[in-house]
């Protein structure tokens, strides 16, 4: 049975990828997860793109998860009447909490209390640190600043205050509205930006409870506070994104690589998916080929054990969105073919599901099974198998459509959506049907199946079967299935 690319690809959608053709192109090139960035674009934009992703995924017959990335407590510049502008080193500019349409010399910001929380001498970094200013004076709502590192500024660029503890709430009114909208739309996954504590997830859960829709929530690690509480955050959330763009501004840049490695390992230990994000193939925003360093960056995330690698500006506003995805896919598959292992897991499994999946993978290898198969209603058992990075195909069977999509983010998982059945024998028949029917294996081949019994009882993973394909039907029916 062929194994395809194991590490998944997340693509941020934007103006460069809003047409049906472009979105189909991304799916064909290998997009597994589409990221809707609620820092940009209107609800109408996101809704249109959402529908196009669903259509393209259905047409391709492949699951593509949709991830809604909430802006979170990031302070941003407002809009310019006539931008973009260039701020030169030595210029004096005003950032104000007044609600104005900006000019080159005076621009609003999204955080009303900013003038009360900064003082002369504080440094503000704009657009991931491309432009830096220093506060010289605060008068009323106006913060006068000296530009210390000049550069371009435009609508909605982020403003970071690396050493100032601002009291912005973890979920703004805009985030709450965006979350309700995204849940209504039917997205599969939510990401929360600038998470500072494990408790931040409670605000998201409260809105999900009101909406009556529950979806997994990823914590974006991009604040020093998140790095300090990493383990608690991994335990509380359903996964992590290492958001290196803001992380490299909020934290000294040299610390980013080690935070990446620690976050990836912690997530694997806890069977939670982890995305490595930002600037992976950044130069492809402008060029048709990445730098050698970028190719290595993608390869190293694969070797760290990440579930997924992410593209941002490369696909949202870049000149070569589809080519960037195929380039990334090529780097990933070549790296995976190198048979260099990922770091070992440090913990013995602590749950029944964990123990059973370790045993399943070792039995499968020992008997030369063709695949590992997991039945799951929540995806939990599948993620426990996924973290082992076994070189056999990893096939997930679920009756829940959004779980099928969610598993598109997890390392190595290929998912089959199957009707719910009452008895384990019917589960094994579904495996026969799927694998023999699709010509993925031959009667007589072995697969190792992990399941729960009785089916439909979450947390009941207790069944491990060494299954010979076709053994539950007579030979004639097995042949008929082919
Ligand atoms: N829908 C959009 N409309 C206009 N400009 C966009 C849009 N999406 C992205 N951009 C531009 O492309 C840049 C990169 O896009 P990306 O989605 O990666 O946003 P980002 O601001 O870097 O991410 P984040 O806010 O999550 O840290 C943005 O800073 C913005 O200037
Ligand atoms: C993706 C993101 O938000 C970042 O890198 O900052
Ligand atoms: K965002
Ligand atoms: Mg960010």
Coordinates of C-alpha atoms and ligand atoms in Angstrom, one line a residue:
X1 CA 0.0 0.0 0.0
X2 CA 1.5 3.3 -1.0
X3 CA 2.3 5.9 1.6
X4 CA 1.9 9.5 0.5
X5 CA 3.2 12.7 2.1
X6 CA 2.9 12.5 5.9
X7 CA 3.5 16.1 7.1
X8 CA 0.5 18.2 6.3
X9 CA 0.4 21.7 4.7
X10 CA -1.7 24.6 6.0
X11 CA -2.3 27.5 3.5
X12 CA -3.4 31.0 4.5
X13 CA -6.0 32.2 2.0
X14 CA -6.2 35.9 1.0
X15 CA -6.5 38.1 -2.1
X16 CA -4.0 36.0 -4.1
X17 CA -6.1 32.8 -3.4
X18 CA -9.7 33.8 -3.6
X19 CA -10.7 32.6 -7.0
X20 CA -12.2 29.1 -7.6
X21 CA -9.2 28.3 -9.9
X22 CA -6.6 29.2 -7.3
X23 CA -8.3 27.3 -4.5
X24 CA -8.6 24.2 -6.7
X25 CA -5.0 24.7 -7.6
X26 CA -4.0 24.8 -3.9
X27 CA -6.0 21.6 -3.2
X28 CA -4.4 19.8 -6.1
X29 CA -0.9 20.9 -5.1
X30 CA -1.5 19.5 -1.6
X31 CA -3.3 21.9 0.8
X32 CA -4.6 19.9 3.7
X33 CA -5.8 22.8 5.9
X34 CA -7.1 26.2 4.7
X35 CA -6.5 29.0 7.2
X36 CA -9.0 31.9 7.3
X37 CA -7.1 34.8 8.9
X38 CA -9.7 36.9 10.8
X39 CA -7.0 39.7 11.1
X40 CA -7.8 40.5 7.5
X41 CA -10.8 40.5 5.2
X42 CA -14.6 40.8 5.8
X43 CA -17.0 38.1 6.9
X44 CA -18.3 38.1 3.3
X45 CA -14.8 37.4 2.0
X46 CA -14.3 34.6 4.4
X47 CA -17.7 33.1 3.7
X48 CA -17.0 33.1 -0.1
X49 CA -13.6 31.5 0.3
X50 CA -15.0 28.9 2.8
X51 CA -17.6 27.7 0.2
X52 CA -14.9 27.5 -2.5
X53 CA -12.7 25.4 -0.2
X54 CA -15.6 23.0 0.5
X55 CA -16.4 22.7 -3.3
X56 CA -12.7 22.1 -4.2
X57 CA -12.3 19.5 -1.5
X58 CA -15.4 17.6 -2.6
X59 CA -14.4 17.8 -6.2
X60 CA -11.0 16.3 -5.3
X61 CA -12.5 13.7 -3.0
X62 CA -10.0 14.7 -0.3
X63 CA -10.7 16.2 3.1
X64 CA -9.5 19.8 3.6
X65 CA -9.9 21.2 7.1
X66 CA -10.9 24.9 7.5
X67 CA -9.1 26.7 10.3
X68 CA -10.5 30.0 11.6
X69 CA -7.6 32.0 13.1
X70 CA -8.9 34.7 15.4
X71 CA -7.0 38.0 15.6
X72 CA -6.7 37.9 19.4
X73 CA -5.4 40.7 21.6
X74 CA -3.1 42.1 18.9
X75 CA -2.9 45.9 18.7
X76 CA -3.0 47.1 15.1
X77 CA -2.7 50.4 13.3
X78 CA -5.9 51.6 11.8
X79 CA -6.5 52.5 8.2
X80 CA -4.8 55.3 6.2
X81 CA -6.9 57.6 4.0
X82 CA -4.2 57.4 1.3
X83 CA -1.6 54.6 2.3
X84 CA 0.8 52.9 2.2
X85 CA 3.4 55.4 3.5
X86 CA 7.1 55.4 4.3
X87 CA 8.2 56.3 7.8
X88 CA 11.8 57.4 7.7
X89 CA 14.2 57.1 10.6
X90 CA 14.2 60.4 12.5
X91 CA 10.6 61.2 11.6
X92 CA 8.1 62.2 14.3
X93 CA 4.7 60.5 14.0
X94 CA 1.6 60.3 16.2
X95 CA -0.3 57.1 17.0
X96 CA -3.7 58.0 18.5
X97 CA -6.6 56.2 20.1
X98 CA -8.9 58.7 18.4
X99 CA -11.0 57.0 15.7
X100 CA -9.6 58.7 12.6
X101 CA -8.8 57.9 9.0
X102 CA -5.0 58.1 9.2
X103 CA -2.5 60.3 7.4
X104 CA 1.3 59.7 7.1
X105 CA 1.8 61.7 10.3
X106 CA -1.1 60.6 12.5
X107 CA -2.6 57.1 12.5
X108 CA -5.1 55.5 14.8
X109 CA -4.6 52.2 16.6
X110 CA -7.1 49.5 17.7
X111 CA -6.4 49.6 21.4
X112 CA -8.2 52.5 23.1
X113 CA -6.2 52.4 26.3
X114 CA -2.8 52.4 24.7
X115 CA -2.0 56.0 25.5
X116 CA -2.6 55.2 29.2
X117 CA -0.4 52.2 29.2
X118 CA 2.8 53.5 27.5
X119 CA 5.3 56.0 28.7
X120 CA 8.2 57.9 27.1
X121 CA 11.0 55.6 26.3
X122 CA 8.8 52.5 25.4
X123 CA 9.6 50.9 22.1
X124 CA 6.8 49.9 19.7
X125 CA 7.5 47.5 16.8
X126 CA 5.3 47.6 13.7
X127 CA 4.7 44.8 11.2
X128 CA 6.7 42.1 13.0
X129 CA 9.5 44.6 13.8
X130 CA 10.1 45.9 10.2
X131 CA 9.5 49.4 11.6
X132 CA 10.4 50.6 15.1
X133 CA 9.4 53.7 17.0
X134 CA 10.1 55.1 20.5
X135 CA 7.5 57.0 22.6
X136 CA 8.7 60.5 23.2
X137 CA 5.5 62.1 24.7
X138 CA 1.9 61.2 25.6
X139 CA -0.7 64.0 25.5
X140 CA -4.4 63.0 25.9
X141 CA -5.1 60.3 23.3
X142 CA -2.0 61.0 21.2
X143 CA 1.3 59.1 21.5
X144 CA 4.1 61.0 19.9
X145 CA 6.8 58.7 18.6
X146 CA 10.3 59.0 17.1
X147 CA 10.9 56.6 14.2
X148 CA 14.1 54.7 15.1
X149 CA 14.0 52.2 12.3
X150 CA 12.2 53.4 9.2
X151 CA 10.2 51.4 6.7
X152 CA 6.8 51.1 5.0
X153 CA 3.5 51.3 7.0
X154 CA 0.1 50.3 5.7
X155 CA -3.5 49.5 6.9
X156 CA -3.9 47.2 9.9
X157 CA -0.2 46.4 10.5
X158 CA 0.4 44.9 13.9
X159 CA 1.9 46.9 16.7
X160 CA 4.0 44.9 19.3
X161 CA 5.2 46.2 22.7
X162 CA 7.8 43.6 23.7
X163 CA 8.4 44.8 27.2
X164 CA 5.1 46.4 28.1
X165 CA 2.5 44.3 29.8
X166 CA -0.7 45.6 28.3
X167 CA -4.1 44.6 29.7
X168 CA -5.9 43.8 26.5
X169 CA -8.5 41.0 27.1
X170 CA -7.7 37.5 25.6
X171 CA -10.8 37.7 23.5
X172 CA -12.0 41.0 22.1
X173 CA -15.5 41.9 21.1
X174 CA -14.3 41.4 17.5
X175 CA -12.9 38.0 18.3
X176 CA -16.2 36.9 19.9
X177 CA -18.1 38.0 16.8
X178 CA -15.6 36.4 14.5
X179 CA -15.8 33.1 16.5
X180 CA -19.6 33.0 16.4
X181 CA -19.5 33.7 12.7
X182 CA -16.9 31.0 12.0
X183 CA -18.8 28.4 14.1
X184 CA -22.0 29.3 12.2
X185 CA -20.1 28.9 8.9
X186 CA -19.0 25.4 9.9
X187 CA -15.3 25.7 10.2
X188 CA -13.5 22.6 11.6
X189 CA -10.8 24.1 13.8
X190 CA -10.3 27.4 15.7
X191 CA -6.9 29.0 16.5
X192 CA -6.6 31.6 19.3
X193 CA -3.8 34.2 18.8
X194 CA -1.5 35.6 21.6
X195 CA -2.6 33.0 24.2
X196 CA -1.1 34.0 27.6
X197 CA -2.5 31.3 29.9
X198 CA -4.2 27.9 29.8
X199 CA -7.3 29.6 31.1
X200 CA -7.7 31.6 27.9
X201 CA -9.4 28.6 26.3
X202 CA -12.3 29.0 28.8
X203 CA -13.5 32.2 27.0
X204 CA -13.6 30.3 23.7
X205 CA -15.4 27.4 25.3
X206 CA -18.0 29.8 26.8
X207 CA -18.9 31.1 23.4
X208 CA -18.9 27.6 21.9
X209 CA -21.3 26.5 24.6
X210 CA -23.7 29.4 23.8
X211 CA -23.5 28.6 20.1
X212 CA -24.0 24.9 20.8
X213 CA -21.0 24.0 18.5
X214 CA -17.8 22.6 19.9
X215 CA -14.6 22.6 17.8
X216 CA -10.9 21.9 18.7
X217 CA -9.0 25.1 19.7
X218 CA -5.3 25.5 18.9
X219 CA -3.2 27.9 21.0
X220 CA -0.9 30.1 19.0
X221 CA 2.3 30.3 20.9
X222 CA 3.6 33.9 20.2
X223 CA 4.0 35.5 23.6
X224 CA 6.6 35.0 26.3
X225 CA 3.8 34.2 28.7
X226 CA 2.8 31.2 26.5
X227 CA 6.4 30.0 26.4
X228 CA 6.5 30.2 30.2
X229 CA 3.3 28.1 30.6
X230 CA 3.8 25.9 27.6
X231 CA 3.0 22.6 29.2
X232 CA -0.2 23.8 30.8
X233 CA -1.3 25.3 27.5
X234 CA -0.6 22.1 25.6
X235 CA -2.7 20.2 28.1
X236 CA -5.6 22.7 28.1
X237 CA -5.8 23.3 24.4
X238 CA -6.3 20.8 21.5
X239 CA -3.1 21.6 19.7
X240 CA -0.6 24.4 19.1
X241 CA 0.7 26.7 16.4
X242 CA 4.2 27.9 16.8
X243 CA 3.5 31.4 15.4
X244 CA 7.1 32.4 14.7
X245 CA 6.2 35.8 13.2
X246 CA 5.0 37.5 16.4
X247 CA 7.0 35.1 18.6
X248 CA 10.2 36.5 17.1
X249 CA 9.2 40.0 17.9
X250 CA 7.8 39.3 21.4
X251 CA 10.8 37.2 22.4
X252 CA 14.5 37.6 21.4
X253 CA 14.7 36.2 17.9
X254 CA 17.4 33.7 18.8
X255 CA 15.1 31.8 21.2
X256 CA 12.6 30.9 18.5
X257 CA 14.3 27.7 17.2
X258 CA 14.4 26.1 20.7
X259 CA 10.8 27.1 21.5
X260 CA 9.8 25.5 18.2
X261 CA 11.5 22.2 19.1
X262 CA 10.2 22.2 22.7
X263 CA 6.6 22.9 21.5
X264 CA 6.7 20.2 18.9
X265 CA 8.0 17.6 21.3
X266 CA 5.5 18.6 24.1
X267 CA 2.6 18.3 21.6
X268 CA 3.7 14.9 20.5
X269 CA 4.1 13.6 24.1
X270 CA 0.5 14.7 24.6
X271 CA -0.9 13.5 21.2
X272 CA -1.9 17.1 20.2
X273 CA -1.3 18.3 16.7
X274 CA 1.3 21.0 16.2
X275 CA 1.9 23.4 13.3
X276 CA 5.1 25.2 12.6
X277 CA 4.3 28.6 11.0
X278 CA 5.6 31.7 9.3
X279 CA 8.2 32.6 6.8
X280 CA 8.9 29.0 5.9
X281 CA 9.2 29.9 2.2
X282 CA 8.9 33.7 2.6
X283 CA 11.0 34.6 -0.4
X284 CA 8.5 32.9 -2.6
X285 CA 6.1 35.8 -2.0
X286 CA 8.2 37.4 -4.7
X287 CA 10.3 34.7 -6.3
X288 CA 9.6 31.4 -8.0
X289 CA 12.3 29.6 -6.0
X290 CA 12.9 29.6 -2.3
X291 CA 16.3 30.1 -0.6
X292 CA 18.4 27.1 0.5
X293 CA 17.8 28.2 4.1
X294 CA 14.1 28.1 3.6
X295 CA 14.2 24.6 2.1
X296 CA 16.1 23.6 5.2
X297 CA 13.7 25.3 7.5
X298 CA 10.8 23.2 6.1
X299 CA 12.9 20.0 6.2
X300 CA 13.9 20.7 9.8
X301 CA 10.3 21.1 10.9
X302 CA 9.6 17.7 9.4
X303 CA 12.5 16.2 11.3
X304 CA 11.4 17.9 14.6
X305 CA 8.2 15.9 14.3
X306 CA 5.7 18.6 13.4
X307 CA 2.3 17.5 12.2
X308 CA 2.1 20.4 9.8
X309 CA 3.9 23.3 8.2
X310 CA 2.2 26.6 7.3
X311 CA 2.3 29.2 4.6
X312 CA 1.1 32.7 5.3
X313 CA 1.9 35.6 3.0
X314 CA 3.3 33.1 0.5
X315 CA -0.3 31.9 -0.3
X316 CA -2.4 34.9 0.9
X317 CA -0.7 37.7 -1.1
X318 CA 2.2 36.0 -2.9
X319 CA 2.9 35.9 -6.6
X320 CA 3.2 32.1 -6.7
X321 CA 0.8 30.6 -4.3
X322 CA 0.2 27.2 -6.0
X323 CA 3.9 26.8 -6.9
X324 CA 4.8 27.5 -3.3
X325 CA 2.6 24.7 -2.1
X326 CA 4.0 22.2 -4.6
X327 CA 7.5 23.3 -3.7
X328 CA 6.8 22.8 0.0
X329 CA 5.2 19.3 -0.7
X330 CA 8.3 18.3 -2.6
X331 CA 10.7 19.4 0.2
X332 CA 8.5 17.5 2.7
X333 CA 8.3 14.2 0.7
X334 CA 12.0 14.2 -0.1
X335 CA 12.9 14.8 3.6
X336 CA 10.5 12.0 4.6
X337 CA 12.1 9.6 2.2
X338 CA 15.5 10.1 3.9
X339 CA 14.5 7.8 6.8
X340 CA 16.0 10.0 9.4
X341 CA 13.8 9.4 12.5
X342 CA 12.1 12.1 14.6
X343 CA 13.0 12.5 18.3
X344 CA 11.9 9.6 20.6
X345 CA 8.9 10.1 22.8
X346 CA 10.1 10.6 26.4
X347 CA 7.0 9.2 28.2
X348 CA 5.5 5.7 28.4
X349 CA 1.8 5.9 27.4
X350 CA -0.4 6.9 30.3
X351 CA -3.8 5.9 28.9
X352 CA -5.4 2.7 27.6
X353 CA -5.6 4.3 24.2
X354 CA -1.9 5.2 24.4
X355 CA -0.8 1.7 25.5
X356 CA -3.0 0.0 22.9
X357 CA -1.7 2.2 20.0
X358 CA 2.0 1.5 20.9
X359 CA 1.3 -2.2 20.9
X360 CA -0.6 -2.0 17.7
X361 CA 2.2 -0.3 15.9
X362 CA 4.8 -2.7 17.2
X363 CA 2.7 -5.8 16.2
X364 CA 2.0 -4.3 12.8
X365 CA 5.7 -3.9 12.1
X366 CA 6.5 -7.4 13.5
X367 CA 4.0 -9.2 11.3
X368 CA 4.5 -7.1 8.2
X369 CA 1.0 -5.7 8.2
X370 CA 0.0 -3.4 5.3
X371 CA -1.5 -0.7 7.4
X372 CA -2.6 0.6 10.9
X373 CA -6.3 1.2 11.1
X374 CA -8.1 3.2 13.9
X375 CA -11.8 3.6 14.5
X376 CA -12.5 6.8 16.3
X377 CA -15.4 9.2 17.0
X378 CA -13.3 12.0 18.4
X379 CA -10.0 11.4 16.6
X380 CA -8.2 10.8 19.9
X381 CA -7.1 7.2 19.2
X382 CA -5.9 8.3 15.7
X383 CA -3.8 11.1 17.2
X384 CA -2.2 8.7 19.6
X385 CA -1.2 6.5 16.7
X386 CA -0.1 9.4 14.6
X387 CA 2.4 10.7 17.2
X388 CA 4.3 7.4 16.8
X389 CA 5.3 8.3 13.3
X390 CA 5.1 4.7 12.2
X391 CA 6.2 4.2 8.6
X392 CA 3.0 2.2 7.7
X393 CA -0.1 3.8 6.2
X394 CA -2.3 5.2 9.0
X395 CA -6.0 4.9 8.1
X396 CA -8.7 6.5 10.3
X397 CA -12.3 5.4 10.1
X398 CA -14.9 7.8 11.5
X399 CA -18.6 8.4 11.1
X400 CA -18.2 12.1 12.0
X401 CA -17.6 14.5 9.1
X402 CA -15.8 17.2 11.1
X403 CA -13.5 14.7 12.7
X404 CA -12.6 13.5 9.2
X405 CA -11.7 17.1 8.4
X406 CA -9.9 17.7 11.7
X407 CA -7.6 14.7 11.1
X408 CA -6.4 16.4 7.9
X409 CA -4.1 18.3 10.3
X410 CA -2.5 15.3 11.9
X411 CA 0.7 13.6 10.8
X412 CA 0.3 10.8 8.3
X413 CA -3.4 10.3 8.7
X414 CA -5.7 9.3 5.8
X415 CA -9.4 9.3 6.8
X416 CA -12.4 7.3 5.6
X417 CA -15.9 8.6 6.4
X418 CA -18.0 5.5 7.1
X419 CA -21.5 5.0 8.5
X420 CA -21.8 4.3 12.2
X421 CA -22.1 0.5 13.0
X422 CA -23.2 -1.3 16.2
X423 CA -20.8 -4.3 16.2
X424 CA -17.1 -4.7 15.9
X425 CA -17.5 -7.3 13.2
X426 CA -19.2 -4.7 11.0
X427 CA -16.3 -2.4 11.6
X428 CA -13.9 -5.0 10.3
X429 CA -16.2 -5.5 7.3
X430 CA -15.9 -1.8 6.6
X431 CA -12.2 -2.1 6.5
X432 CA -12.4 -4.9 4.0
X433 CA -14.8 -2.9 1.8
X434 CA -12.7 0.2 1.9
X435 CA -9.3 -1.4 1.3
X436 CA -10.3 -4.2 -1.1
X437 CA -12.9 -2.0 -2.8
X438 CA -10.5 0.8 -3.5
X439 CA -7.9 -1.8 -4.6
X440 CA -5.6 -0.6 -1.8
X441 CA -4.7 -4.1 -0.6
X442 CA -5.3 -7.8 -1.5
X443 CA -7.4 -10.4 0.2
X444 CA -5.1 -12.2 2.7
X445 CA -3.1 -9.1 3.6
X446 CA -2.9 -8.3 7.3
X447 CA -3.8 -4.9 8.9
X448 CA -3.8 -4.1 12.6
X449 CA -7.0 -2.4 13.8
X450 CA -7.5 -0.4 17.0
X451 CA -11.1 0.2 18.0
X452 CA -13.4 0.8 20.9
X453 CA -16.1 -1.7 22.0
X454 CA -19.0 -1.2 22.1
X455 CA -18.7 1.2 19.2
X456 CA -19.9 4.7 20.0
X457 CA -18.6 4.8 23.5
X458 CA -15.9 7.6 23.6
X459 CA -12.9 6.6 25.6
X460 CA -13.6 2.9 25.3
X461 CA -10.6 2.1 23.1
X462 CA -10.0 -1.6 24.2
X463 CA -9.8 -3.7 21.0
X464 CA -6.8 -4.6 19.1
X465 CA -7.3 -7.0 16.2
X466 CA -4.9 -8.5 13.8
X467 CA -7.2 -8.7 10.8
X468 CA -6.8 -10.6 7.6
X469 CA -8.5 -8.7 4.8
X470 CA -11.4 -10.7 3.3
X471 CA -11.5 -13.2 6.2
X472 CA -15.0 -12.2 7.2
X473 CA -16.5 -12.7 3.8
X474 CA -16.2 -15.7 1.5
X475 CA -13.7 -15.7 -1.2
X476 CA -16.2 -15.0 -4.0
X477 CA -17.5 -11.9 -2.2
X478 CA -14.0 -10.7 -1.5
X479 CA -13.2 -11.0 -5.2
X480 CA -16.5 -9.2 -6.0
X481 CA -15.4 -6.3 -3.7
X482 CA -12.3 -5.7 -5.9
Ligands
LIG1 N1 -7.5 39.6 3.1 C1 -6.5 40.4 3.0 N2 -6.7 41.6 2.5 C2 -5.7 42.5 2.4 N3 -4.4 42.3 2.7 C3 -4.1 41.1 3.2 C4 -5.2 40.1 3.4 N4 -4.6 39.0 3.9 C5 -3.3 39.2 4.1 N5 -3.0 40.5 3.7 C6 -1.7 41.1 3.7 O1 -0.7 40.1 3.6 C7 0.2 40.1 4.8 C8 0.5 38.6 5.2 O2 -0.7 37.9 5.4 P1 -1.0 37.0 6.6 O3 -2.4 36.4 6.4 O4 0.1 36.0 6.8 O5 -1.2 38.0 7.8 P2 -0.3 38.5 9.1 O6 -0.8 39.8 9.5 O7 1.2 38.3 8.8 O8 -0.7 37.4 10.1 P3 -1.2 37.4 11.7 O9 -2.1 38.6 11.7 O10 -1.9 36.2 11.9 O11 0.1 37.5 12.5 C9 -0.7 40.9 5.8 O12 0.1 41.5 6.8 C10 -1.5 41.9 5.0 O13 -0.7 43.0 4.7
LIG2 C1 1.0 33.0 12.2 C2 1.2 34.1 13.1 O1 0.2 34.6 13.7 C3 2.5 34.5 13.4 O2 3.5 33.9 13.0 O3 2.7 35.5 14.2
LIG3 K1 -4.7 36.1 13.1
LIG4 MG1 0.8 36.3 14.9

